[in-house]
PDB file of C-alpha atoms in Angstrom:
ATOM      1  CA  ASN A 259      45.743  14.085 -12.437  1.00  0.00           C
ATOM      2  CA  PRO A 260      43.151  11.293 -14.222  1.00  0.00           C
ATOM      3  CA  ALA A 261      39.431  12.074 -13.241  1.00  0.00           C
ATOM      4  CA  PRO A 262      37.849  10.113 -10.317  1.00  0.00           C
ATOM      5  CA  ALA A 263      35.910   6.855 -11.701  1.00  0.00           C
ATOM      6  CA  ARG A 264      32.522   7.990 -11.304  1.00  0.00           C
ATOM      7  CA  ALA A 265      30.276   4.862  -9.703  1.00  0.00           C
ATOM      8  CA  GLY A 266      28.597   3.100 -12.522  1.00  0.00           C
ATOM      9  CA  ALA A 267      32.162   2.733 -13.988  1.00  0.00           C
ATOM     10  CA  ARG A 268      32.549  -0.923 -14.872  1.00  0.00           C
ATOM     11  CA  ALA A 269      35.623  -2.569 -13.274  1.00  0.00           C
ATOM     12  CA  PRO A 270      36.810  -6.163 -13.930  1.00  0.00           C
ATOM     13  CA  ALA A 271      34.283  -8.910 -13.086  1.00  0.00           C
ATOM     14  CA  ALA A 272      37.227 -10.722 -10.021  1.00  0.00           C
ATOM     15  CA  SER A 273      36.363  -7.458  -8.185  1.00  0.00           C
ATOM     16  CA  VAL A 274      32.826  -8.879  -7.672  1.00  0.00           C
ATOM     17  CA  GLY A 275      34.090 -11.747  -4.697  1.00  0.00           C
ATOM     18  CA  ARG A 276      33.734 -14.422  -3.155  1.00  0.00           C
ATOM     19  CA  VAL A 277      29.821 -15.444  -4.040  1.00  0.00           C
ATOM     20  CA  ARG A 278      27.469 -17.064  -1.269  1.00  0.00           C
ATOM     21  CA  PRO A 279      24.065 -18.896  -1.662  1.00  0.00           C
ATOM     22  CA  ALA A 280      21.097 -17.132  -1.425  1.00  0.00           C
ATOM     23  CA  SER A 281      19.756 -19.156   1.312  1.00  0.00           C
ATOM     24  CA  GLU A 282      22.673 -17.236   3.557  1.00  0.00           C
ATOM     25  CA  ALA A 283      21.377 -14.021   2.817  1.00  0.00           C
ATOM     26  CA  TRP A 284      17.414 -14.789   3.667  1.00  0.00           C
ATOM     27  CA  ALA A 285      18.788 -16.436   6.776  1.00  0.00           C
ATOM     28  CA  LYS A 286      19.973 -12.990   8.454  1.00  0.00           C
ATOM     29  CA  LEU A 287      17.508 -10.924   6.264  1.00  0.00           C
ATOM     30  CA  ALA A 288      14.481 -13.418   7.990  1.00  0.00           C
ATOM     31  CA  ALA A 289      15.548 -13.029  11.733  1.00  0.00           C
ATOM     32  CA  PRO A 290      14.043 -10.775  13.153  1.00  0.00           C
ATOM     33  CA  LEU A 291      10.956 -12.821  11.669  1.00  0.00           C
ATOM     34  CA  ARG A 292      11.559 -15.761  13.927  1.00  0.00           C
ATOM     35  CA  GLU A 293      10.851 -13.362  17.092  1.00  0.00           C
ATOM     36  CA  GLY A 294       7.378 -12.040  15.614  1.00  0.00           C
ATOM     37  CA  LYS A 295       8.609  -8.896  14.464  1.00  0.00           C
ATOM     38  CA  GLY A 296       8.099  -7.249  11.285  1.00  0.00           C
ATOM     39  CA  ILE A 297      10.901  -6.612   8.522  1.00  0.00           C
ATOM     40  CA  ARG A 298      11.516  -3.821   5.376  1.00  0.00           C
ATOM     41  CA  LEU A 299      13.797  -5.139   2.865  1.00  0.00           C
ATOM     42  CA  THR A 300      14.140  -2.441  -0.298  1.00  0.00           C
ATOM     43  CA  VAL A 301      14.953  -4.108  -3.490  1.00  0.00           C
ATOM     44  CA  TYR A 302      16.390  -2.470  -5.889  1.00  0.00           C
ATOM     45  CA  GLY A 303      17.536  -3.500  -9.714  1.00  0.00           C
ATOM     46  CA  ILE A 304      16.921  -2.543 -13.173  1.00  0.00           C
ATOM     47  CA  THR A 305      14.957  -4.694 -15.505  1.00  0.00           C
ATOM     48  CA  GLY A 306      17.140  -8.246 -16.169  1.00  0.00           C
ATOM     49  CA  LYS A 307      19.314  -8.433 -13.240  1.00  0.00           C
ATOM     50  CA  GLY A 308      16.721 -11.057 -11.152  1.00  0.00           C
ATOM     51  CA  LYS A 309      15.289  -9.123  -8.776  1.00  0.00           C
ATOM     52  CA  THR A 310      12.126 -10.259  -9.266  1.00  0.00           C
ATOM     53  CA  THR A 311      13.599 -14.292  -8.663  1.00  0.00           C
ATOM     54  CA  GLY A 312      15.461 -12.866  -6.076  1.00  0.00           C
ATOM     55  CA  ILE A 313      12.042 -12.057  -4.165  1.00  0.00           C
ATOM     56  CA  ILE A 314       9.979 -15.389  -5.452  1.00  0.00           C
ATOM     57  CA  ASP A 315      12.875 -17.507  -3.862  1.00  0.00           C
ATOM     58  CA  PHE A 316      12.878 -15.399  -1.017  1.00  0.00           C
ATOM     59  CA  LEU A 317       9.605 -15.604  -0.679  1.00  0.00           C
ATOM     60  CA  THR A 318       9.696 -19.292  -0.671  1.00  0.00           C
ATOM     61  CA  TYR A 319      12.193 -19.570   1.993  1.00  0.00           C
ATOM     62  CA  VAL A 320       9.871 -17.657   4.674  1.00  0.00           C
ATOM     63  CA  ALA A 321       6.856 -19.772   3.911  1.00  0.00           C
ATOM     64  CA  ARG A 322       9.548 -23.065   4.265  1.00  0.00           C
ATOM     65  CA  GLU A 323      10.304 -21.826   7.270  1.00  0.00           C
ATOM     66  CA  GLY A 324       6.835 -21.077   8.675  1.00  0.00           C
ATOM     67  CA  LEU A 325       7.557 -17.625   8.925  1.00  0.00           C
ATOM     68  CA  VAL A 326       4.821 -15.753   7.732  1.00  0.00           C
ATOM     69  CA  ASP A 327       1.017 -16.317   7.391  1.00  0.00           C
ATOM     70  CA  LEU A 328      -0.104 -13.930   4.867  1.00  0.00           C
ATOM     71  CA  VAL A 329       1.917 -12.253   1.992  1.00  0.00           C
ATOM     72  CA  VAL A 330      -0.162  -9.773  -0.154  1.00  0.00           C
ATOM     73  CA  ILE A 331       1.737  -9.054  -2.952  1.00  0.00           C
ATOM     74  CA  HIS A 332       0.857  -6.225  -5.520  1.00  0.00           C
ATOM     75  CA  ASP A 333       1.857  -7.631  -9.558  1.00  0.00           C
ATOM     76  CA  VAL A 334       0.653  -5.469 -11.593  1.00  0.00           C
ATOM     77  CA  LYS A 335       3.932  -5.311 -14.035  1.00  0.00           C
ATOM     78  CA  PHE A 336       2.804  -7.524 -16.744  1.00  0.00           C
ATOM     79  CA  ARG A 337      -1.258  -7.100 -18.131  1.00  0.00           C
ATOM     80  CA  GLU A 338      -1.182 -11.053 -19.564  1.00  0.00           C
ATOM     81  CA  ARG A 339       1.397 -12.788 -17.072  1.00  0.00           C
ATOM     82  CA  GLN A 340       1.357 -13.004 -12.970  1.00  0.00           C
ATOM     83  CA  GLN A 341       4.422 -12.958 -11.864  1.00  0.00           C
ATOM     84  CA  TYR A 342       4.052 -14.723  -8.374  1.00  0.00           C
ATOM     85  CA  ALA A 343       2.209 -17.793  -7.623  1.00  0.00           C
ATOM     86  CA  GLY A 344      -0.552 -17.281  -5.487  1.00  0.00           C
ATOM     87  CA  GLY A 345      -4.958 -17.126  -4.530  1.00  0.00           C
ATOM     88  CA  VAL A 346      -6.254 -13.619  -7.757  1.00  0.00           C
ATOM     89  CA  ILE A 347      -8.106 -10.855  -5.782  1.00  0.00           C
ATOM     90  CA  HIS A 348      -7.993  -7.556  -7.451  1.00  0.00           C
ATOM     91  CA  GLU A 349      -8.548  -5.403  -4.469  1.00  0.00           C
ATOM     92  CA  ALA A 350      -7.333  -6.381  -1.047  1.00  0.00           C
ATOM     93  CA  ARG A 351     -10.225  -6.028   1.038  1.00  0.00           C
ATOM     94  CA  GLN A 352     -12.039  -9.512  -0.705  1.00  0.00           C
ATOM     95  CA  LEU A 353      -9.640 -11.272   1.784  1.00  0.00           C
ATOM     96  CA  TYR A 354     -12.370 -10.394   4.277  1.00  0.00           C
ATOM     97  CA  THR A 355     -15.038 -11.856   2.021  1.00  0.00           C
ATOM     98  CA  GLU A 356     -16.240 -15.215   2.487  1.00  0.00           C
ATOM     99  CA  GLU A 357     -15.113 -15.905  -0.982  1.00  0.00           C
ATOM    100  CA  HIS A 358     -11.470 -15.224  -0.546  1.00  0.00           C
ATOM    101  CA  VAL A 359     -10.897 -15.248   3.463  1.00  0.00           C
ATOM    102  CA  PRO A 360      -7.400 -17.883   3.506  1.00  0.00           C
ATOM    103  CA  THR A 361      -8.649 -21.218   5.072  1.00  0.00           C
ATOM    104  CA  SER A 362      -5.306 -22.110   6.000  1.00  0.00           C
ATOM    105  CA  TYR A 363      -2.141 -21.014   6.226  1.00  0.00           C
ATOM    106  CA  PRO A 364       0.771 -19.597   5.405  1.00  0.00           C
ATOM    107  CA  ALA A 365      -1.729 -17.703   2.775  1.00  0.00           C
ATOM    108  CA  THR A 366      -0.463 -16.219  -0.928  1.00  0.00           C
ATOM    109  CA  ALA A 367      -2.969 -13.180  -2.023  1.00  0.00           C
ATOM    110  CA  VAL A 368      -1.788 -11.588  -5.653  1.00  0.00           C
ATOM    111  CA  LEU A 369      -3.995  -8.455  -6.340  1.00  0.00           C
ATOM    112  CA  ARG A 370      -3.748  -8.326  -9.899  1.00  0.00           C
ATOM    113  CA  LYS A 371      -5.750  -5.615 -12.767  1.00  0.00           C
ATOM    114  CA  ARG A 372      -9.296  -6.348 -13.064  1.00  0.00           C
ATOM    115  CA  ASP A 373      -9.297  -4.164 -16.347  1.00  0.00           C
ATOM    116  CA  LEU A 374      -7.500  -1.546 -18.551  1.00  0.00           C
ATOM    117  CA  ASP A 375      -8.513   1.388 -16.368  1.00  0.00           C
ATOM    118  CA  HIS A 376      -8.070  -0.148 -13.210  1.00  0.00           C
ATOM    119  CA  MET A 377      -5.326  -0.192 -10.310  1.00  0.00           C
ATOM    120  CA  PRO A 378      -5.555  -2.565  -7.103  1.00  0.00           C
ATOM    121  CA  SER A 379      -4.712   0.211  -4.181  1.00  0.00           C
ATOM    122  CA  VAL A 380      -1.438   0.000  -3.044  1.00  0.00           C
ATOM    123  CA  GLU A 381      -2.600   1.018   0.271  1.00  0.00           C
ATOM    124  CA  ALA A 382      -5.364  -0.885   0.680  1.00  0.00           C
ATOM    125  CA  ALA A 383      -3.543  -3.778   0.650  1.00  0.00           C
ATOM    126  CA  ALA A 384      -1.035  -2.008   3.053  1.00  0.00           C
ATOM    127  CA  ARG A 385      -3.907  -1.001   5.758  1.00  0.00           C
ATOM    128  CA  VAL A 386      -5.352  -4.536   4.723  1.00  0.00           C
ATOM    129  CA  VAL A 387      -1.523  -5.987   5.934  1.00  0.00           C
ATOM    130  CA  LEU A 388      -1.884  -3.675   9.228  1.00  0.00           C
ATOM    131  CA  GLU A 389      -4.969  -4.693   9.970  1.00  0.00           C
ATOM    132  CA  SER A 390      -3.830  -8.409   9.735  1.00  0.00           C
ATOM    133  CA  ALA A 391      -1.171  -8.222  11.720  1.00  0.00           C
ATOM    134  CA  ASP A 392      -2.709  -6.084  14.620  1.00  0.00           C
ATOM    135  CA  ARG A 393      -5.188  -9.825  14.936  1.00  0.00           C
ATOM    136  CA  GLY A 394      -2.151 -11.618  15.348  1.00  0.00           C
ATOM    137  CA  VAL A 395      -1.373 -12.579  11.620  1.00  0.00           C
ATOM    138  CA  ARG A 396       2.182 -12.425  10.216  1.00  0.00           C
ATOM    139  CA  SER A 397       1.736 -10.580   7.523  1.00  0.00           C
ATOM    140  CA  MET A 398       3.677  -8.833   4.385  1.00  0.00           C
ATOM    141  CA  LEU A 399       3.168  -6.918   1.805  1.00  0.00           C
ATOM    142  CA  VAL A 400       5.145  -6.585  -1.566  1.00  0.00           C
ATOM    143  CA  VAL A 401       5.045  -3.889  -3.865  1.00  0.00           C
ATOM    144  CA  ASP A 402       6.709  -5.455  -7.082  1.00  0.00           C
ATOM    145  CA  GLU A 403       6.981  -1.996  -7.932  1.00  0.00           C
ATOM    146  CA  PHE A 404       6.664   0.416  -5.525  1.00  0.00           C
ATOM    147  CA  ALA A 405       6.300   3.722  -8.482  1.00  0.00           C
ATOM    148  CA  ARG A 406       2.727   2.364  -7.923  1.00  0.00           C
ATOM    149  CA  ALA A 407       2.651   3.483  -4.242  1.00  0.00           C
ATOM    150  CA  LEU A 408       3.500   6.727  -5.014  1.00  0.00           C
ATOM    151  CA  GLU A 409       1.219   9.418  -6.259  1.00  0.00           C
ATOM    152  CA  GLU A 410       2.546  12.605  -8.442  1.00  0.00           C
ATOM    153  CA  ASP A 411      -0.075  14.676  -6.821  1.00  0.00           C
ATOM    154  CA  ILE A 412       1.895  14.626  -3.545  1.00  0.00           C
ATOM    155  CA  GLU A 413       4.439  16.964  -2.407  1.00  0.00           C
ATOM    156  CA  GLY A 414       7.336  13.905  -2.603  1.00  0.00           C
ATOM    157  CA  GLY A 415       5.135  11.722  -3.615  1.00  0.00           C
ATOM    158  CA  PHE A 416       4.188   9.532  -1.054  1.00  0.00           C
ATOM    159  CA  ARG A 417       0.794   9.761   1.341  1.00  0.00           C
ATOM    160  CA  LYS A 418       1.249   9.433   4.892  1.00  0.00           C
ATOM    161  CA  GLY A 419      -0.877   6.542   5.340  1.00  0.00           C
ATOM    162  CA  SER A 420      -0.824   2.862   5.609  1.00  0.00           C
ATOM    163  CA  VAL A 421       2.780   1.905   3.599  1.00  0.00           C
ATOM    164  CA  ASN A 422       4.486   5.026   5.282  1.00  0.00           C
ATOM    165  CA  ARG A 423       3.259   3.218   8.973  1.00  0.00           C
ATOM    166  CA  ILE A 424       4.378   0.081   7.536  1.00  0.00           C
ATOM    167  CA  ALA A 425       7.982   1.600   6.913  1.00  0.00           C
ATOM    168  CA  CYS A 426       7.598   3.361  10.256  1.00  0.00           C
ATOM    169  CA  GLU A 427       5.478   1.057  13.053  1.00  0.00           C
ATOM    170  CA  GLY A 428       6.036  -2.433  11.227  1.00  0.00           C
ATOM    171  CA  PHE A 429       9.025  -4.198  12.802  1.00  0.00           C
ATOM    172  CA  GLY A 430       6.879  -3.794  15.773  1.00  0.00           C
ATOM    173  CA  LEU A 431       3.879  -5.184  15.207  1.00  0.00           C
ATOM    174  CA  GLY A 432       4.600  -7.930  12.953  1.00  0.00           C
ATOM    175  CA  ALA A 433       3.868  -6.703   9.569  1.00  0.00           C
ATOM    176  CA  SER A 434       6.742  -6.504   6.881  1.00  0.00           C
ATOM    177  CA  LEU A 435       7.018  -4.402   3.652  1.00  0.00           C
ATOM    178  CA  ILE A 436       8.710  -5.240   0.676  1.00  0.00           C
ATOM    179  CA  ALA A 437       9.524  -2.384  -1.717  1.00  0.00           C
ATOM    180  CA  MET A 438      10.783  -3.236  -5.309  1.00  0.00           C
ATOM    181  CA  LYS A 439      11.983  -0.390  -7.378  1.00  0.00           C
ATOM    182  CA  GLN A 440      14.359  -0.496 -10.862  1.00  0.00           C
ATOM    183  CA  LEU A 441      16.133   2.598  -9.948  1.00  0.00           C
ATOM    184  CA  PRO A 442      16.463   4.303  -6.360  1.00  0.00           C
ATOM    185  CA  GLN A 443      15.139   7.764  -7.393  1.00  0.00           C
ATOM    186  CA  PHE A 444      12.683   9.140  -5.597  1.00  0.00           C
ATOM    187  CA  MET A 445      12.750   6.699  -2.856  1.00  0.00           C
ATOM    188  CA  PRO A 446      10.299   8.088   0.180  1.00  0.00           C
ATOM    189  CA  SER A 447      13.171   8.633   2.856  1.00  0.00           C
ATOM    190  CA  GLU A 448      10.811   6.937   4.997  1.00  0.00           C
ATOM    191  CA  VAL A 449      10.812   3.589   3.699  1.00  0.00           C
ATOM    192  CA  ARG A 450      14.561   3.626   2.006  1.00  0.00           C
ATOM    193  CA  ALA A 451      16.271   4.854   5.327  1.00  0.00           C
ATOM    194  CA  GLN A 452      14.814   2.050   7.445  1.00  0.00           C
ATOM    195  CA  SER A 453      14.912  -0.448   5.190  1.00  0.00           C
ATOM    196  CA  GLU A 454      17.328  -3.340   4.475  1.00  0.00           C
ATOM    197  CA  LEU A 455      19.089  -2.458   0.875  1.00  0.00           C
ATOM    198  CA  VAL A 456      18.952  -5.736  -1.057  1.00  0.00           C
ATOM    199  CA  LEU A 457      20.630  -4.635  -4.731  1.00  0.00           C
ATOM    200  CA  PHE A 458      20.904  -6.015  -7.978  1.00  0.00           C
ATOM    201  CA  GLY A 459      22.594  -4.651 -10.214  1.00  0.00           C
ATOM    202  CA  LEU A 460      22.107  -0.875 -11.183  1.00  0.00           C
ATOM    203  CA  ALA A 461      22.502   1.581 -14.254  1.00  0.00           C
ATOM    204  CA  GLY A 462      25.217   4.044 -13.375  1.00  0.00           C
ATOM    205  CA  ASP A 463      22.546   7.156 -12.897  1.00  0.00           C
ATOM    206  CA  GLY A 464      21.309   4.949 -10.613  1.00  0.00           C
ATOM    207  CA  ASN A 465      24.016   4.222  -8.404  1.00  0.00           C
ATOM    208  CA  THR A 466      25.822   8.394  -8.909  1.00  0.00           C
ATOM    209  CA  HIS A 467      22.287   8.787  -6.495  1.00  0.00           C
ATOM    210  CA  LEU A 468      23.193   6.376  -4.396  1.00  0.00           C
ATOM    211  CA  THR A 469      26.787   7.639  -3.551  1.00  0.00           C
ATOM    212  CA  ASP A 470      25.500  11.083  -4.232  1.00  0.00           C
ATOM    213  CA  GLU A 471      23.535  10.865  -0.867  1.00  0.00           C
ATOM    214  CA  ARG A 472      25.971   8.912   1.364  1.00  0.00           C
ATOM    215  CA  VAL A 473      23.619   5.725   1.385  1.00  0.00           C
ATOM    216  CA  LEU A 474      26.895   3.859  -0.704  1.00  0.00           C
ATOM    217  CA  SER A 475      30.432   4.179  -0.102  1.00  0.00           C
ATOM    218  CA  LEU A 476      32.262   4.698  -4.294  1.00  0.00           C
ATOM    219  CA  GLU A 477      33.428   1.094  -3.318  1.00  0.00           C
ATOM    220  CA  LEU A 478      29.771  -0.573  -3.043  1.00  0.00           C
ATOM    221  CA  ALA A 479      28.795   1.303  -5.480  1.00  0.00           C
ATOM    222  CA  THR A 480      31.393  -0.409  -7.657  1.00  0.00           C
ATOM    223  CA  LYS A 481      30.863  -3.723  -7.220  1.00  0.00           C
ATOM    224  CA  VAL A 482      26.701  -3.184  -7.938  1.00  0.00           C
ATOM    225  CA  ALA A 483      27.282  -2.194 -11.254  1.00  0.00           C
ATOM    226  CA  ASN A 484      29.456  -4.792 -11.980  1.00  0.00           C
ATOM    227  CA  LEU A 485      27.163  -7.154 -10.346  1.00  0.00           C
ATOM    228  CA  PRO A 486      25.893  -9.866 -13.423  1.00  0.00           C
ATOM    229  CA  ARG A 487      22.057 -11.252 -13.145  1.00  0.00           C
ATOM    230  CA  GLY A 488      21.394 -13.238 -10.355  1.00  0.00           C
ATOM    231  CA  GLN A 489      23.948 -12.051  -7.790  1.00  0.00           C
ATOM    232  CA  PHE A 490      23.114  -8.970  -4.946  1.00  0.00           C
ATOM    233  CA  VAL A 491      24.487  -7.260  -1.940  1.00  0.00           C
ATOM    234  CA  ILE A 492      23.252  -6.282   1.445  1.00  0.00           C
ATOM    235  CA  LYS A 493      23.276  -2.654   2.570  1.00  0.00           C
ATOM    236  CA  PRO A 494      22.152  -2.606   6.460  1.00  0.00           C
ATOM    237  CA  ALA A 495      20.105  -0.191   7.686  1.00  0.00           C
ATOM    238  CA  GLU A 496      22.379  -0.271  10.437  1.00  0.00           C
ATOM    239  CA  GLY A 497      25.674  -0.853   9.911  1.00  0.00           C
ATOM    240  CA  PRO A 498      28.865  -1.895   7.206  1.00  0.00           C
ATOM    241  CA  PRO A 499      27.979  -4.341   4.671  1.00  0.00           C
ATOM    242  CA  ASP A 500      29.060  -7.646   5.173  1.00  0.00           C
ATOM    243  CA  GLY A 501      30.982  -7.228   1.519  1.00  0.00           C
ATOM    244  CA  LEU A 502      29.677 -10.641   0.010  1.00  0.00           C
ATOM    245  CA  VAL A 503      28.101 -10.826  -3.308  1.00  0.00           C
ATOM    246  CA  TYR A 504      25.028 -13.377  -2.778  1.00  0.00           C
ATOM    247  CA  GLN A 505      23.676 -15.766  -5.966  1.00  0.00           C
ATOM    248  CA  VAL A 506      19.698 -16.347  -6.239  1.00  0.00           C
ATOM    249  CA  PRO A 507      19.476 -19.724  -8.183  1.00  0.00           C
ATOM    250  CA  ALA A 508      17.985 -19.962 -11.955  1.00  0.00           C
ATOM    251  CA  PRO A 509      14.358 -19.826 -12.139  1.00  0.00           C
TER     252      PRO A 509
END
């Protein structure tokens, strides 16, 4: 008998299925925001599959719909290039200073490195998002590469701080988290298990990890392995996936 197919195996392009516009997915994912609740999205996808373009499109959607007041984005992937539009700050608490306090909403602040040895604190950014939400400002933290929220010297890689609180308590507080990661390995369960998963193309190891963890069925993992650039599927935190493939507009 032939060996069973692994999750990363390739299949004919026709297996990807019917493709819908990303705006339909955004409307589903953003639904709690319309009720003043927070959302948690975990976005997986290897380099070049379009996850950053997708989140930029999602942020445009929630701003256009008036669903979020303040977005804080941790964007340090490229030293020479800012990926997201917004006013630059180097630490989130600068938003409490006269120079950087938002004068109108919606407002977007983009955390960037000050120099070679500086790294903006994800934890401090999460605290500002929590404090803002507590004051009635609908707030969202976007971490473009969630590995920046993990620490090698902590067991499990995750400090039980403000990032964790958004993942666990943000729904009721009106604080939202978008965690982006190239591969699913080492993602804290507090984040992944309570998030809607937005899955762009993943390599075989990533898909195998998710099937081994019983996060994805073999059928869905195979579909994810075959997604071309700009296409994604959604695995809800609760309940089965809708089976649809969504397409992000070209940048």
